[in-house]
Amino acid sequence: MRIVLLGAPGSGKGTQAKRLMVDKNIPHISTGDMLREAVAAGTRFGQQAKGIIDAGNLVSDDIVLGIISERLARPDAQDGFILDGFPRTEQQALDLTELLDQLGTPLDAAVLMDIDFDILMKRLTGRRTCSATGKLLNVYFSSQEELNECKNAGGELVQREDDNEETISNRLDVYRTQTEPLVEFYRKRDQLKTVDADGTIDDVYARFIELLS
Ligand code: AMP
């Protein structure tokens, strides 16, 4: 299965992709995660990317295409993959199509995670990661039990640096202007599927699986 997950920041792409990765035994490839790793590693490139990411802007198409080409060439991506956060511009979508055509492995689908703006804001501003367990939580939506679990494990709830309100509103603007047109891009190619991304993680995952079956 080769799929692209489309959807605004906070629509749940990463959460659903992680589950799908385990169930289907195919890699979850997130350009955001890869860029954050480069930032954490403190490479020269990571230092340049940090300012762009923290402001909620997009890293250049050339850079992300380079990262993705290398990643898709690895052995574990030969039997399928879930792309999360890539493509994000029309140029990236064109480059991806060309890359996959060359490899003879076209996409099966681009899945749009469809969600209301108000819910997105809560998901993004409330999003935290437990420093002890690595679990993704949300101060608005996670149960008290889940939040306590982190505390009891000696962890703290850490917020991503680009999850503050100012950066979030820029990230949503960037999504609307640069990434949302990809919905039409994939619709025109008959590759678009849409999933209602409102609801619990389990509910959305069930819809997801049904859509892909
Ligand atoms: P994400 O974790 O997918 O929300 O990505 C976090 C940040 O990484 C984005 O706000 C961008 O600054 C950068 N980024 C991730 N994927 C891409 C991409 N495909 N093109 C350009 N920038 C990206």
Coordinates of C-alpha atoms and ligand atoms in Angstrom, one line a residue:
M1 CA 0.0 0.0 0.0
R2 CA 1.4 3.4 -1.0
I3 CA -0.5 6.3 0.3
V4 CA -0.2 10.0 1.0
L5 CA -2.0 11.5 3.9
L6 CA -3.4 15.0 3.2
G7 CA -4.9 17.3 5.8
A8 CA -4.3 20.4 7.9
P9 CA -1.8 20.3 10.8
G10 CA -3.7 18.7 13.7
S11 CA -6.0 16.6 11.5
G12 CA -4.5 13.5 13.0
K13 CA -2.3 12.3 10.1
G14 CA 0.6 11.2 12.3
T15 CA -1.6 9.4 14.8
Q16 CA -3.4 7.4 12.2
A17 CA -0.2 6.8 10.2
K18 CA 1.5 5.3 13.3
R19 CA -1.3 2.8 13.7
L20 CA -1.4 1.9 10.0
M21 CA 2.3 1.4 10.1
V22 CA 2.0 -1.3 12.8
D23 CA -1.0 -3.0 11.2
K24 CA 0.3 -3.0 7.6
N25 CA 4.0 -3.3 8.4
I26 CA 4.9 -0.4 6.2
P27 CA 7.0 2.6 7.2
H28 CA 5.4 5.9 8.3
I29 CA 7.4 8.6 6.6
S30 CA 7.0 12.0 8.1
T31 CA 9.0 14.9 6.7
G32 CA 8.2 16.9 9.9
D33 CA 9.7 14.1 12.1
M34 CA 12.7 13.9 9.8
L35 CA 13.3 17.6 9.9
R36 CA 12.9 17.7 13.7
E37 CA 15.5 15.0 14.0
A38 CA 17.9 17.1 11.9
V39 CA 17.2 20.1 14.2
A40 CA 17.8 17.9 17.3
A41 CA 21.0 16.5 15.9
G42 CA 22.2 20.2 15.5
T43 CA 23.5 19.7 12.0
R44 CA 24.2 22.9 10.0
F45 CA 21.1 22.1 7.9
G46 CA 19.1 21.5 11.1
Q47 CA 20.1 24.9 12.4
Q48 CA 18.9 26.6 9.2
A49 CA 15.7 24.6 9.2
K50 CA 14.9 25.4 12.8
G51 CA 14.0 29.0 12.2
I52 CA 11.7 28.1 9.3
I53 CA 9.9 25.4 11.3
D54 CA 9.5 27.5 14.4
A55 CA 7.9 30.2 12.3
G56 CA 5.5 27.7 10.7
N57 CA 6.8 28.3 7.2
L58 CA 7.8 25.6 4.7
V59 CA 11.3 24.3 4.1
S60 CA 12.3 24.5 0.5
D61 CA 10.9 22.0 -2.0
D62 CA 14.4 20.9 -3.1
I63 CA 15.4 20.0 0.5
V64 CA 12.4 18.0 1.3
L65 CA 12.5 16.2 -2.1
G66 CA 16.1 15.2 -1.4
I67 CA 15.1 13.8 2.1
I68 CA 12.1 11.9 0.6
S69 CA 14.0 10.5 -2.4
E70 CA 16.6 9.0 0.0
R71 CA 14.0 7.7 2.3
L72 CA 11.9 6.0 -0.4
A73 CA 15.0 4.3 -1.7
R74 CA 15.6 2.4 1.5
P75 CA 14.7 -1.3 1.6
D76 CA 11.8 -1.0 4.1
A77 CA 9.9 1.3 1.7
Q78 CA 9.9 -1.1 -1.2
D79 CA 6.6 -2.8 -0.2
G80 CA 4.7 0.3 0.6
F81 CA 4.7 3.5 2.7
I82 CA 2.5 6.1 4.3
L83 CA 3.6 9.6 3.5
D84 CA 2.7 12.1 6.2
G85 CA 3.3 15.8 5.6
F86 CA 4.7 15.3 2.1
P87 CA 3.8 16.6 -0.5
R88 CA 2.9 20.0 0.9
T89 CA 3.1 22.1 -2.3
E90 CA 2.1 21.5 -5.9
Q91 CA 5.7 21.3 -6.9
Q92 CA 6.3 18.6 -4.3
A93 CA 3.3 16.6 -5.6
L94 CA 4.6 16.9 -9.2
D95 CA 8.1 15.7 -8.0
L96 CA 6.6 12.8 -6.1
T97 CA 4.5 11.7 -9.1
E98 CA 7.6 11.8 -11.3
L99 CA 9.7 10.0 -8.7
L100 CA 7.2 7.2 -8.3
D101 CA 6.7 6.9 -12.0
Q102 CA 10.4 6.4 -12.4
L103 CA 10.3 3.7 -9.8
G104 CA 7.2 2.1 -11.4
T105 CA 5.4 2.3 -8.1
P106 CA 2.4 4.8 -8.4
L107 CA 0.4 5.9 -5.4
D108 CA -2.7 3.9 -4.4
A109 CA -4.4 6.9 -2.9
A110 CA -4.2 10.3 -1.4
V111 CA -6.3 10.3 1.8
L112 CA -7.7 13.6 3.0
M113 CA -8.3 13.9 6.7
D114 CA -11.3 16.2 6.8
I115 CA -11.8 18.2 10.0
D116 CA -13.4 21.5 11.2
F117 CA -11.2 24.5 11.9
D118 CA -12.3 24.9 15.6
I119 CA -11.4 21.3 16.4
L120 CA -8.0 21.8 14.8
M121 CA -7.1 24.7 17.0
K122 CA -7.9 22.7 20.1
R123 CA -6.0 19.7 18.9
L124 CA -3.0 21.8 18.1
T125 CA -2.9 24.2 21.1
G126 CA -3.6 21.2 23.4
R127 CA -1.2 18.8 21.9
R128 CA 1.6 17.5 24.3
T129 CA 4.1 14.6 24.3
C130 CA 4.9 12.8 27.5
S131 CA 8.6 13.1 28.1
A132 CA 8.7 9.7 29.9
T133 CA 6.6 7.5 27.7
G134 CA 6.7 9.4 24.4
K135 CA 2.9 9.1 24.2
L136 CA 1.0 11.8 22.3
L137 CA -1.6 13.5 24.6
N138 CA -3.9 16.4 24.5
V139 CA -4.8 18.6 27.5
Y140 CA -8.4 19.1 26.2
F141 CA -9.1 15.6 24.9
S142 CA -7.0 13.0 26.8
S143 CA -8.6 11.5 29.9
Q144 CA -7.4 12.4 33.4
E145 CA -6.2 8.8 33.7
E146 CA -4.0 9.1 30.6
L147 CA -2.5 12.4 31.8
N148 CA -1.8 10.9 35.3
E149 CA -0.1 7.9 33.7
C150 CA 2.5 10.3 32.3
K151 CA 3.0 12.0 35.6
N152 CA 3.2 8.7 37.4
A153 CA 5.9 7.6 34.9
G154 CA 7.9 10.6 36.0
G155 CA 7.2 12.5 32.8
E156 CA 6.2 16.0 31.9
L157 CA 3.9 17.2 29.2
V158 CA 6.0 18.8 26.6
Q159 CA 4.6 21.1 23.9
R160 CA 6.2 21.3 20.4
E161 CA 7.8 24.6 19.9
D162 CA 5.7 25.2 16.8
D163 CA 2.5 24.5 18.6
N164 CA 2.1 28.1 20.1
E165 CA -0.9 30.1 18.8
E166 CA 1.1 32.5 16.6
T167 CA 2.9 29.7 14.7
I168 CA -0.2 27.6 14.6
S169 CA -2.2 30.3 12.8
N170 CA 0.6 30.8 10.3
R171 CA 0.9 27.0 9.8
L172 CA -2.9 26.9 9.0
D173 CA -2.5 29.8 6.6
V174 CA 0.4 28.1 4.9
Y175 CA -1.8 24.9 4.7
R176 CA -4.7 26.8 3.1
T177 CA -2.6 28.6 0.5
Q178 CA 0.0 26.0 -0.4
T179 CA -1.2 22.6 0.5
E180 CA -5.0 22.6 0.2
P181 CA -4.8 22.9 -3.6
L182 CA -3.4 19.4 -3.5
V183 CA -6.9 18.1 -2.8
E184 CA -7.9 19.2 -6.3
F185 CA -4.6 17.9 -7.7
Y186 CA -5.3 14.3 -6.5
R187 CA -9.1 14.6 -7.2
K188 CA -8.4 15.4 -10.8
R189 CA -6.2 12.3 -11.0
D190 CA -8.9 10.1 -9.4
Q191 CA -6.7 9.3 -6.5
L192 CA -8.5 11.2 -3.7
K193 CA -10.3 9.6 -0.9
T194 CA -11.7 11.5 2.0
V195 CA -12.1 10.4 5.6
D196 CA -14.1 12.2 8.3
A197 CA -11.3 12.9 10.8
D198 CA -13.6 14.1 13.7
G199 CA -14.1 11.6 16.6
T200 CA -11.9 9.4 18.7
I201 CA -8.7 7.9 17.4
D202 CA -10.4 4.5 17.3
D203 CA -13.4 5.8 15.3
V204 CA -11.3 7.6 12.8
Y205 CA -9.0 4.6 12.4
A206 CA -12.0 2.3 11.7
R207 CA -13.2 4.7 9.0
F208 CA -9.8 4.8 7.6
I209 CA -9.4 1.0 7.3
E210 CA -12.9 0.7 5.7
L211 CA -11.9 3.3 3.1
L212 CA -8.7 1.6 2.3
S213 CA -10.1 -1.9 2.1
Ligands
AMP1 P1 4.6 18.6 10.6 O1 5.2 17.8 11.7 O2 4.3 17.8 9.4 O3 3.5 19.5 11.0 O4 5.8 19.6 10.0 C1 6.4 20.5 10.9 C2 7.2 21.6 10.0 O5 8.2 20.9 9.2 C3 6.3 22.3 9.0 O6 5.6 23.4 9.6 C4 7.4 22.8 8.0 O7 8.1 23.9 8.6 C5 8.3 21.6 8.0 N1 7.9 20.6 6.9 C6 7.4 19.3 7.1 N2 7.1 18.7 6.0 C7 7.4 19.6 5.0 C8 7.3 19.6 3.6 N3 6.9 18.6 2.9 N4 7.7 20.8 2.9 C9 8.2 21.8 3.5 N5 8.3 21.9 4.9 C10 7.9 20.8 5.6

